[in-house]
Amino acid sequence: MKKKILIIGACGQIGSELTLKLRDINGQNSIIASDIREGNKELMKSGPFELVNAIDYNSILTIVEKHQITEIYLMAAMLSATGEKFPDKAWELNMNSLFNVLNLAKEGKIQKVFWPSSIAVFGPSTPQENTPQETIMEPTTVYGISKQAGERWCEYYHNKYGVDVRSIRYPGIISWKTNPGGGTTDYAVEIYHEAILNGNYTCFLSENTKLPMMYMDDAIEATMKIMDAEPDTIKIRSSYNLAAISFTPKEIAAEIKKSIPNFQITYQPDSRQQIADSWPKSIDDTKAREHWGWKHTFDLKKMTNTMLENLQIKNSKKL
Ligand code: AKB
């Protein structure tokens, strides 16, 4: 059967770049983008698009049957900060969308599922440095609770029904094309935009808040790598720890200053500080590296140069 992928949440930060990359590799008609609303021009022009409500099983089923979908990447979710404002909605979206997709796989309507988990599955009682794959997990956000519960359900569907579901725990993802929305790690994207536009940034986390982060290209590479791996190399069916870089707002600001010497940062921590304080500072991702060959390529310096160069070009085109 020919591989045909449906991406749900294709207009979001990760979904939009993942869609474009998968279309480059597999051909535009093999990748069906879908979301609750239309996305940016580049995405909409790049291939087929369907409107879908991720919490409505029948709306997904209709698209699966229409396009003879074999794999689903479920990228729709409400992130940590917005989830705290709308706990019921976050739970409904994050859990029901996952059940819809897992059930499609259980019923044999699709063959493979990618579902992203997050470092938000960890909590204040988790060891914060080099957080192990298996450790205490007591998340304190609705988003984190939904991701942790989701991980258990993924493993359950794999063990009980043989569902081929694969998952990674994304850290904060940094990119210049599409903005993130509603996350605690979003500052690490905003800071580059503000550095280029205004030369200063007021950070909503305190200067020494260290968090695990990753440049988008690495996140996309990891996603494609785990999905292409032979099934027996995927030994963890809940979700894999995944790491690249860890830094604080002070450290990213210092790196930006190397290119923009007058850049100024000030700190006004808000409610997101408490979320950040409950998460790991660095992650041990040995198992992902050993089992399916994960490795990252972007460090803080390379990522900063790439972000600043591309945002300069993007902004000069707007003028
Ligand atoms: C968030 O900040 O909520 C997300 C995440 C770490 O999953 N970027």
mmCIF file of C-alpha atoms and ligand atoms in Angstrom:
data_model
loop_
_atom_site.group_PDB
_atom_site.id
_atom_site.type_symbol
_atom_site.label_atom_id
_atom_site.label_comp_id
_atom_site.label_asym_id
_atom_site.label_seq_id
_atom_site.Cartn_x
_atom_site.Cartn_y
_atom_site.Cartn_z
ATOM 1 C CA MET A 1 0.000 0.000 0.000
ATOM 2 C CA LYS A 2 1.378 3.417 -0.967
ATOM 3 C CA LYS A 3 2.361 5.643 1.979
ATOM 4 C CA LYS A 4 -0.163 8.482 2.384
ATOM 5 C CA ILE A 5 0.207 10.773 5.379
ATOM 6 C CA LEU A 6 -2.380 12.972 7.110
ATOM 7 C CA ILE A 7 -0.987 15.750 9.273
ATOM 8 C CA ILE A 8 -3.528 17.032 11.799
ATOM 9 C CA GLY A 9 -2.521 20.457 13.127
ATOM 10 C CA ALA A 10 -0.534 21.191 9.953
ATOM 11 C CA CYS A 11 -0.773 24.969 10.387
ATOM 12 C CA GLY A 12 0.935 25.109 13.782
ATOM 13 C CA GLN A 13 4.596 25.784 14.525
ATOM 14 C CA ILE A 14 5.901 22.230 14.025
ATOM 15 C CA GLY A 15 3.108 21.005 11.734
ATOM 16 C CA SER A 16 3.718 23.647 9.070
ATOM 17 C CA GLU A 17 7.432 22.897 8.678
ATOM 18 C CA LEU A 18 6.916 19.159 8.965
ATOM 19 C CA THR A 19 4.323 19.281 6.175
ATOM 20 C CA LEU A 20 6.656 21.164 3.819
ATOM 21 C CA LYS A 21 9.574 18.832 4.548
ATOM 22 C CA LEU A 22 7.526 15.649 4.109
ATOM 23 C CA ARG A 23 6.139 17.039 0.830
ATOM 24 C CA ASP A 24 9.674 17.718 -0.419
ATOM 25 C CA ILE A 25 10.622 14.118 0.265
ATOM 26 C CA ASN A 26 7.446 12.193 -0.596
ATOM 27 C CA GLY A 27 5.782 14.426 -3.181
ATOM 28 C CA GLN A 28 3.056 16.967 -2.483
ATOM 29 C CA ASN A 29 0.072 14.685 -3.076
ATOM 30 C CA SER A 30 1.283 12.049 -0.592
ATOM 31 C CA ILE A 31 0.926 14.470 2.315
ATOM 32 C CA ILE A 32 -2.517 15.785 3.254
ATOM 33 C CA ALA A 33 -2.360 18.835 5.506
ATOM 34 C CA SER A 34 -5.293 19.496 7.822
ATOM 35 C CA ASP A 35 -6.220 21.895 10.586
ATOM 36 C CA ILE A 36 -9.199 23.624 12.156
ATOM 37 C CA ARG A 37 -8.396 26.700 10.034
ATOM 38 C CA GLU A 38 -6.262 27.516 7.006
ATOM 39 C CA GLY A 39 -2.554 28.236 7.423
ATOM 40 C CA ASN A 40 0.029 30.511 5.828
ATOM 41 C CA LYS A 41 0.248 31.021 2.054
ATOM 42 C CA GLU A 42 3.333 28.839 1.590
ATOM 43 C CA LEU A 43 1.661 25.892 3.291
ATOM 44 C CA MET A 44 -1.679 26.342 1.533
ATOM 45 C CA LYS A 45 -0.006 26.505 -1.888
ATOM 46 C CA SER A 46 2.216 23.495 -1.269
ATOM 47 C CA GLY A 47 -0.371 20.690 -1.624
ATOM 48 C CA PRO A 48 -3.762 19.280 -0.561
ATOM 49 C CA PHE A 49 -5.441 20.748 2.528
ATOM 50 C CA GLU A 50 -8.560 19.675 4.459
ATOM 51 C CA LEU A 51 -10.391 21.417 7.285
ATOM 52 C CA VAL A 52 -10.677 19.049 10.238
ATOM 53 C CA ASN A 53 -11.756 19.172 13.861
ATOM 54 C CA ALA A 54 -9.326 16.893 15.707
ATOM 55 C CA ILE A 55 -11.856 16.083 18.440
ATOM 56 C CA ASP A 56 -14.442 14.900 15.895
ATOM 57 C CA TYR A 57 -13.757 11.246 15.009
ATOM 58 C CA ASN A 58 -16.020 11.295 11.945
ATOM 59 C CA SER A 59 -14.373 14.353 10.446
ATOM 60 C CA ILE A 60 -10.987 12.582 10.608
ATOM 61 C CA LEU A 61 -12.435 9.290 9.332
ATOM 62 C CA THR A 62 -13.944 11.015 6.287
ATOM 63 C CA ILE A 63 -10.532 12.393 5.305
ATOM 64 C CA VAL A 64 -8.780 9.080 6.014
ATOM 65 C CA GLU A 65 -11.193 7.268 3.677
ATOM 66 C CA LYS A 66 -11.239 9.987 1.013
ATOM 67 C CA HIS A 67 -7.430 10.050 0.699
ATOM 68 C CA GLN A 68 -6.671 6.424 1.651
ATOM 69 C CA ILE A 69 -4.451 7.589 4.496
ATOM 70 C CA THR A 70 -1.933 5.100 5.916
ATOM 71 C CA GLU A 71 -0.249 7.248 8.604
ATOM 72 C CA ILE A 72 -1.355 10.130 10.847
ATOM 73 C CA TYR A 73 0.887 12.721 12.524
ATOM 74 C CA LEU A 74 -1.244 14.295 15.254
ATOM 75 C CA MET A 75 0.336 17.727 15.823
ATOM 76 C CA ALA A 76 -2.762 19.536 17.187
ATOM 77 C CA ALA A 77 -2.546 20.350 20.911
ATOM 78 C CA MET A 78 -3.131 23.118 23.421
ATOM 79 C CA LEU A 79 0.237 23.968 25.010
ATOM 80 C CA SER A 80 1.220 24.588 28.614
ATOM 81 C CA ALA A 81 0.470 28.279 29.201
ATOM 82 C CA THR A 82 -2.838 28.403 27.291
ATOM 83 C CA GLY A 83 -3.803 25.084 28.861
ATOM 84 C CA GLU A 84 -3.667 26.685 32.308
ATOM 85 C CA LYS A 85 -6.180 29.309 31.138
ATOM 86 C CA PHE A 86 -8.550 26.750 29.579
ATOM 87 C CA PRO A 87 -7.998 23.479 31.472
ATOM 88 C CA ASP A 88 -11.193 21.752 30.269
ATOM 89 C CA LYS A 89 -10.590 22.648 26.638
ATOM 90 C CA ALA A 90 -6.928 21.581 26.857
ATOM 91 C CA TRP A 91 -7.895 18.207 28.254
ATOM 92 C CA GLU A 92 -10.669 17.739 25.680
ATOM 93 C CA LEU A 93 -8.470 18.618 22.702
ATOM 94 C CA ASN A 94 -5.305 16.859 23.820
ATOM 95 C CA MET A 95 -6.963 13.610 24.921
ATOM 96 C CA ASN A 96 -9.886 13.213 22.507
ATOM 97 C CA SER A 97 -7.775 13.899 19.436
ATOM 98 C CA LEU A 98 -5.342 11.199 20.586
ATOM 99 C CA PHE A 99 -8.107 8.654 21.213
ATOM 100 C CA ASN A 100 -9.571 9.376 17.772
ATOM 101 C CA VAL A 101 -6.282 8.631 16.062
ATOM 102 C CA LEU A 102 -5.367 5.619 18.237
ATOM 103 C CA ASN A 103 -8.814 4.148 17.601
ATOM 104 C CA LEU A 104 -8.446 4.581 13.829
ATOM 105 C CA ALA A 105 -5.208 2.573 14.103
ATOM 106 C CA LYS A 106 -6.818 -0.030 16.371
ATOM 107 C CA GLU A 107 -9.631 -0.483 13.830
ATOM 108 C CA GLY A 108 -7.026 -1.051 11.082
ATOM 109 C CA LYS A 109 -8.026 2.109 9.154
ATOM 110 C CA ILE A 110 -4.440 3.466 9.365
ATOM 111 C CA GLN A 111 -1.127 1.665 9.917
ATOM 112 C CA LYS A 112 1.053 4.108 11.861
ATOM 113 C CA VAL A 113 0.714 7.049 14.272
ATOM 114 C CA PHE A 114 3.066 9.830 15.327
ATOM 115 C CA TRP A 115 2.049 11.671 18.474
ATOM 116 C CA PRO A 116 4.284 14.248 20.172
ATOM 117 C CA SER A 117 4.742 14.228 23.914
ATOM 118 C CA SER A 118 6.736 16.897 25.771
ATOM 119 C CA ILE A 119 9.164 17.630 28.585
ATOM 120 C CA ALA A 120 5.977 18.847 30.321
ATOM 121 C CA VAL A 121 5.340 15.235 31.397
ATOM 122 C CA PHE A 122 7.891 15.866 34.153
ATOM 123 C CA GLY A 123 7.209 17.815 37.334
ATOM 124 C CA PRO A 124 8.855 19.387 40.365
ATOM 125 C CA SER A 125 9.666 15.991 41.939
ATOM 126 C CA THR A 126 11.570 14.823 38.819
ATOM 127 C CA PRO A 127 15.408 15.021 38.892
ATOM 128 C CA GLN A 128 16.028 18.275 36.985
ATOM 129 C CA GLU A 129 19.477 17.705 35.502
ATOM 130 C CA ASN A 130 19.955 14.956 32.937
ATOM 131 C CA THR A 131 16.389 13.797 33.531
ATOM 132 C CA PRO A 132 16.317 10.040 32.848
ATOM 133 C CA GLN A 133 13.964 8.301 30.409
ATOM 134 C CA GLU A 134 12.263 6.518 33.296
ATOM 135 C CA THR A 135 11.853 8.557 36.462
ATOM 136 C CA ILE A 136 9.314 10.175 38.782
ATOM 137 C CA MET A 137 6.668 11.979 36.723
ATOM 138 C CA GLU A 138 4.272 14.225 38.607
ATOM 139 C CA PRO A 139 3.351 16.969 36.115
ATOM 140 C CA THR A 140 1.570 20.001 37.548
ATOM 141 C CA THR A 141 0.082 21.533 34.369
ATOM 142 C CA VAL A 142 -3.019 20.323 32.528
ATOM 143 C CA TYR A 143 -0.900 20.074 29.388
ATOM 144 C CA GLY A 144 1.683 17.942 31.205
ATOM 145 C CA ILE A 145 -0.990 15.714 32.734
ATOM 146 C CA SER A 146 -2.590 15.223 29.304
ATOM 147 C CA LYS A 147 0.770 14.342 27.756
ATOM 148 C CA GLN A 148 1.617 11.905 30.528
ATOM 149 C CA ALA A 149 -1.793 10.230 30.324
ATOM 150 C CA GLY A 150 -1.401 10.186 26.533
ATOM 151 C CA GLU A 151 1.914 8.376 26.852
ATOM 152 C CA ARG A 152 0.317 5.681 28.977
ATOM 153 C CA TRP A 153 -2.482 5.276 26.423
ATOM 154 C CA CYS A 154 0.005 5.022 23.527
ATOM 155 C CA GLU A 155 1.858 2.221 25.285
ATOM 156 C CA TYR A 156 -1.433 0.543 26.178
ATOM 157 C CA TYR A 157 -2.719 0.625 22.578
ATOM 158 C CA HIS A 158 0.598 -0.775 21.379
ATOM 159 C CA ASN A 159 0.708 -3.620 23.918
ATOM 160 C CA LYS A 160 -2.981 -4.479 23.824
ATOM 161 C CA TYR A 161 -3.942 -3.873 20.187
ATOM 162 C CA GLY A 162 -0.584 -3.855 18.357
ATOM 163 C CA VAL A 163 -0.930 -0.190 17.335
ATOM 164 C CA ASP A 164 2.292 1.111 15.749
ATOM 165 C CA VAL A 165 2.463 4.420 17.614
ATOM 166 C CA ARG A 166 5.714 6.374 17.940
ATOM 167 C CA SER A 167 6.381 9.374 20.114
ATOM 168 C CA ILE A 168 9.055 11.770 21.310
ATOM 169 C CA ARG A 169 9.093 14.217 24.216
ATOM 170 C CA TYR A 170 9.793 17.501 22.449
ATOM 171 C CA PRO A 171 11.655 20.187 24.373
ATOM 172 C CA GLY A 172 10.981 23.871 23.465
ATOM 173 C CA ILE A 173 11.178 24.176 19.659
ATOM 174 C CA ILE A 174 12.779 27.235 18.072
ATOM 175 C CA SER A 175 12.064 28.327 14.508
ATOM 176 C CA TRP A 176 11.754 31.481 12.413
ATOM 177 C CA LYS A 177 9.023 30.521 9.913
ATOM 178 C CA THR A 178 5.895 29.989 12.034
ATOM 179 C CA ASN A 179 5.446 31.348 15.546
ATOM 180 C CA PRO A 180 4.648 29.030 18.431
ATOM 181 C CA GLY A 181 1.575 29.836 20.516
ATOM 182 C CA GLY A 182 0.691 29.366 24.147
ATOM 183 C CA GLY A 183 3.842 27.642 25.371
ATOM 184 C CA THR A 184 6.233 28.362 28.238
ATOM 185 C CA THR A 185 9.300 28.010 26.015
ATOM 186 C CA ASP A 186 7.957 30.586 23.477
ATOM 187 C CA TYR A 187 10.269 33.276 24.887
ATOM 188 C CA ALA A 188 13.176 31.634 23.064
ATOM 189 C CA VAL A 189 11.475 32.437 19.729
ATOM 190 C CA GLU A 190 10.079 35.878 20.677
ATOM 191 C CA ILE A 191 13.510 37.054 21.801
ATOM 192 C CA TYR A 192 14.950 36.743 18.266
ATOM 193 C CA HIS A 193 12.007 38.586 16.674
ATOM 194 C CA GLU A 194 12.251 41.424 19.206
ATOM 195 C CA ALA A 195 16.041 41.607 18.907
ATOM 196 C CA ILE A 196 15.713 42.216 15.151
ATOM 197 C CA LEU A 197 12.677 44.514 15.292
ATOM 198 C CA ASN A 198 13.330 46.587 18.424
ATOM 199 C CA GLY A 199 16.763 45.714 19.806
ATOM 200 C CA ASN A 200 15.314 44.799 23.196
ATOM 201 C CA TYR A 201 13.154 42.149 24.863
ATOM 202 C CA THR A 202 11.256 41.820 28.130
ATOM 203 C CA CYS A 203 11.463 38.180 29.115
ATOM 204 C CA PHE A 204 8.607 36.481 30.988
ATOM 205 C CA LEU A 205 11.056 34.049 32.637
ATOM 206 C CA SER A 206 13.846 34.979 35.041
ATOM 207 C CA GLU A 207 17.417 35.223 33.783
ATOM 208 C CA ASN A 208 18.704 31.876 35.132
ATOM 209 C CA THR A 209 15.761 29.672 34.121
ATOM 210 C CA LYS A 210 17.440 26.846 32.236
ATOM 211 C CA LEU A 211 15.231 24.756 29.926
ATOM 212 C CA PRO A 212 15.794 22.063 27.266
ATOM 213 C CA MET A 213 15.389 23.445 23.724
ATOM 214 C CA MET A 214 15.900 22.373 20.111
ATOM 215 C CA TYR A 215 16.128 24.023 16.693
ATOM 216 C CA MET A 216 13.250 23.143 14.351
ATOM 217 C CA ASP A 217 15.394 21.327 11.758
ATOM 218 C CA ASP A 218 16.567 18.908 14.439
ATOM 219 C CA ALA A 219 12.999 18.384 15.691
ATOM 220 C CA ILE A 220 11.795 17.596 12.155
ATOM 221 C CA GLU A 221 14.746 15.262 11.599
ATOM 222 C CA ALA A 222 13.957 13.383 14.841
ATOM 223 C CA THR A 223 10.290 13.096 13.879
ATOM 224 C CA MET A 224 11.074 11.658 10.444
ATOM 225 C CA LYS A 225 13.780 9.381 11.832
ATOM 226 C CA ILE A 226 11.576 7.738 14.453
ATOM 227 C CA MET A 227 8.790 7.280 11.884
ATOM 228 C CA ASP A 228 11.167 5.698 9.342
ATOM 229 C CA ALA A 229 12.830 3.376 11.866
ATOM 230 C CA GLU A 230 12.177 -0.383 11.708
ATOM 231 C CA PRO A 231 9.370 -1.261 14.162
ATOM 232 C CA ASP A 232 11.576 -3.526 16.305
ATOM 233 C CA THR A 233 14.063 -0.685 16.954
ATOM 234 C CA ILE A 234 11.281 1.298 18.675
ATOM 235 C CA LYS A 235 11.539 -0.316 22.083
ATOM 236 C CA ILE A 236 9.736 2.465 23.967
ATOM 237 C CA ARG A 237 6.099 2.885 22.982
ATOM 238 C CA SER A 238 5.200 5.548 25.540
ATOM 239 C CA SER A 239 7.551 8.343 24.413
ATOM 240 C CA TYR A 240 11.299 8.907 24.004
ATOM 241 C CA ASN A 241 13.308 11.575 25.819
ATOM 242 C CA LEU A 242 14.869 13.842 23.184
ATOM 243 C CA ALA A 243 17.502 16.517 23.760
ATOM 244 C CA ALA A 244 19.684 19.005 21.940
ATOM 245 C CA ILE A 245 20.609 22.143 23.906
ATOM 246 C CA SER A 246 19.803 23.671 27.280
ATOM 247 C CA PHE A 247 20.229 27.366 28.032
ATOM 248 C CA THR A 248 18.921 30.250 30.150
ATOM 249 C CA PRO A 249 17.451 33.587 28.954
ATOM 250 C CA LYS A 250 20.717 35.208 30.051
ATOM 251 C CA GLU A 251 22.760 32.831 27.882
ATOM 252 C CA ILE A 252 20.608 33.251 24.758
ATOM 253 C CA ALA A 253 20.738 37.052 25.227
ATOM 254 C CA ALA A 254 24.552 36.901 25.450
ATOM 255 C CA GLU A 255 24.666 34.915 22.194
ATOM 256 C CA ILE A 256 22.381 37.440 20.448
ATOM 257 C CA LYS A 257 24.610 40.296 21.669
ATOM 258 C CA LYS A 258 27.510 38.821 19.664
ATOM 259 C CA SER A 259 25.585 39.791 16.499
ATOM 260 C CA ILE A 260 23.555 42.729 17.863
ATOM 261 C CA PRO A 261 25.858 44.360 20.455
ATOM 262 C CA ASN A 262 23.243 46.912 21.630
ATOM 263 C CA PHE A 263 20.609 44.271 22.345
ATOM 264 C CA GLN A 264 19.065 44.721 25.807
ATOM 265 C CA ILE A 265 17.083 42.211 27.863
ATOM 266 C CA THR A 266 14.981 42.865 30.963
ATOM 267 C CA TYR A 267 13.107 40.327 33.077
ATOM 268 C CA GLN A 268 9.465 40.377 34.238
ATOM 269 C CA PRO A 269 8.607 36.805 35.252
ATOM 270 C CA ASP A 270 4.883 35.999 35.096
ATOM 271 C CA SER A 271 2.776 32.882 35.739
ATOM 272 C CA ARG A 272 4.829 30.928 33.195
ATOM 273 C CA GLN A 273 7.818 31.051 35.587
ATOM 274 C CA GLN A 274 6.148 28.513 37.859
ATOM 275 C CA ILE A 275 5.615 26.163 34.922
ATOM 276 C CA ALA A 276 9.233 26.520 33.793
ATOM 277 C CA ASP A 277 10.476 25.897 37.346
ATOM 278 C CA SER A 278 8.622 22.579 37.401
ATOM 279 C CA TRP A 279 10.335 21.277 34.239
ATOM 280 C CA PRO A 280 13.755 19.654 33.724
ATOM 281 C CA LYS A 281 16.817 21.754 32.953
ATOM 282 C CA SER A 282 18.454 19.080 30.810
ATOM 283 C CA ILE A 283 17.404 15.704 29.422
ATOM 284 C CA ASP A 284 19.148 12.339 29.089
ATOM 285 C CA ASP A 285 18.169 11.042 25.656
ATOM 286 C CA THR A 286 20.621 8.117 25.470
ATOM 287 C CA LYS A 287 17.867 5.646 24.559
ATOM 288 C CA ALA A 288 16.709 7.625 21.492
ATOM 289 C CA ARG A 289 20.346 7.865 20.374
ATOM 290 C CA GLU A 290 20.951 4.137 20.913
ATOM 291 C CA HIS A 291 17.650 2.711 19.654
ATOM 292 C CA TRP A 292 17.037 4.648 16.439
ATOM 293 C CA GLY A 293 20.172 6.726 15.916
ATOM 294 C CA TRP A 294 19.007 10.181 16.992
ATOM 295 C CA LYS A 295 21.597 12.983 17.003
ATOM 296 C CA HIS A 296 21.212 16.749 17.000
ATOM 297 C CA THR A 297 23.155 19.171 14.826
ATOM 298 C CA PHE A 298 22.301 22.668 16.130
ATOM 299 C CA ASP A 299 23.976 24.221 19.194
ATOM 300 C CA LEU A 300 23.098 27.645 20.631
ATOM 301 C CA LYS A 301 25.570 29.497 18.384
ATOM 302 C CA LYS A 302 24.524 27.852 15.113
ATOM 303 C CA MET A 303 20.847 28.236 15.982
ATOM 304 C CA THR A 304 21.248 31.933 16.875
ATOM 305 C CA ASN A 305 23.081 32.710 13.642
ATOM 306 C CA THR A 306 20.441 30.857 11.600
ATOM 307 C CA MET A 307 17.542 32.567 13.403
ATOM 308 C CA LEU A 308 18.975 36.072 13.092
ATOM 309 C CA GLU A 309 19.989 35.695 9.433
ATOM 310 C CA ASN A 310 16.600 34.347 8.370
ATOM 311 C CA LEU A 311 14.559 36.830 10.390
ATOM 312 C CA GLN A 312 16.599 39.717 8.902
ATOM 313 C CA ILE A 313 15.770 38.490 5.401
ATOM 314 C CA LYS A 314 12.102 37.889 6.264
ATOM 315 C CA ASN A 315 11.744 41.383 7.719
ATOM 316 C CA SER A 316 13.547 43.130 4.875
ATOM 317 C CA LYS A 317 11.088 41.491 2.431
ATOM 318 C CA LYS A 318 8.182 42.981 4.400
ATOM 319 C CA LEU A 319 9.546 46.547 4.067
HETATM 320 C C1 AKB B 1 5.389 24.481 25.911
HETATM 321 O O1 AKB B 1 6.176 25.361 26.293
HETATM 322 O O2 AKB B 1 4.276 24.299 26.397
HETATM 323 C C2 AKB B 1 5.845 23.553 24.803
HETATM 324 C C3 AKB B 1 6.445 22.290 25.320
HETATM 325 C C4 AKB B 1 7.725 22.298 26.019
HETATM 326 O O3 AKB B 1 5.874 21.240 25.143
HETATM 327 N N1 AKB B 1 6.792 24.234 23.961
#
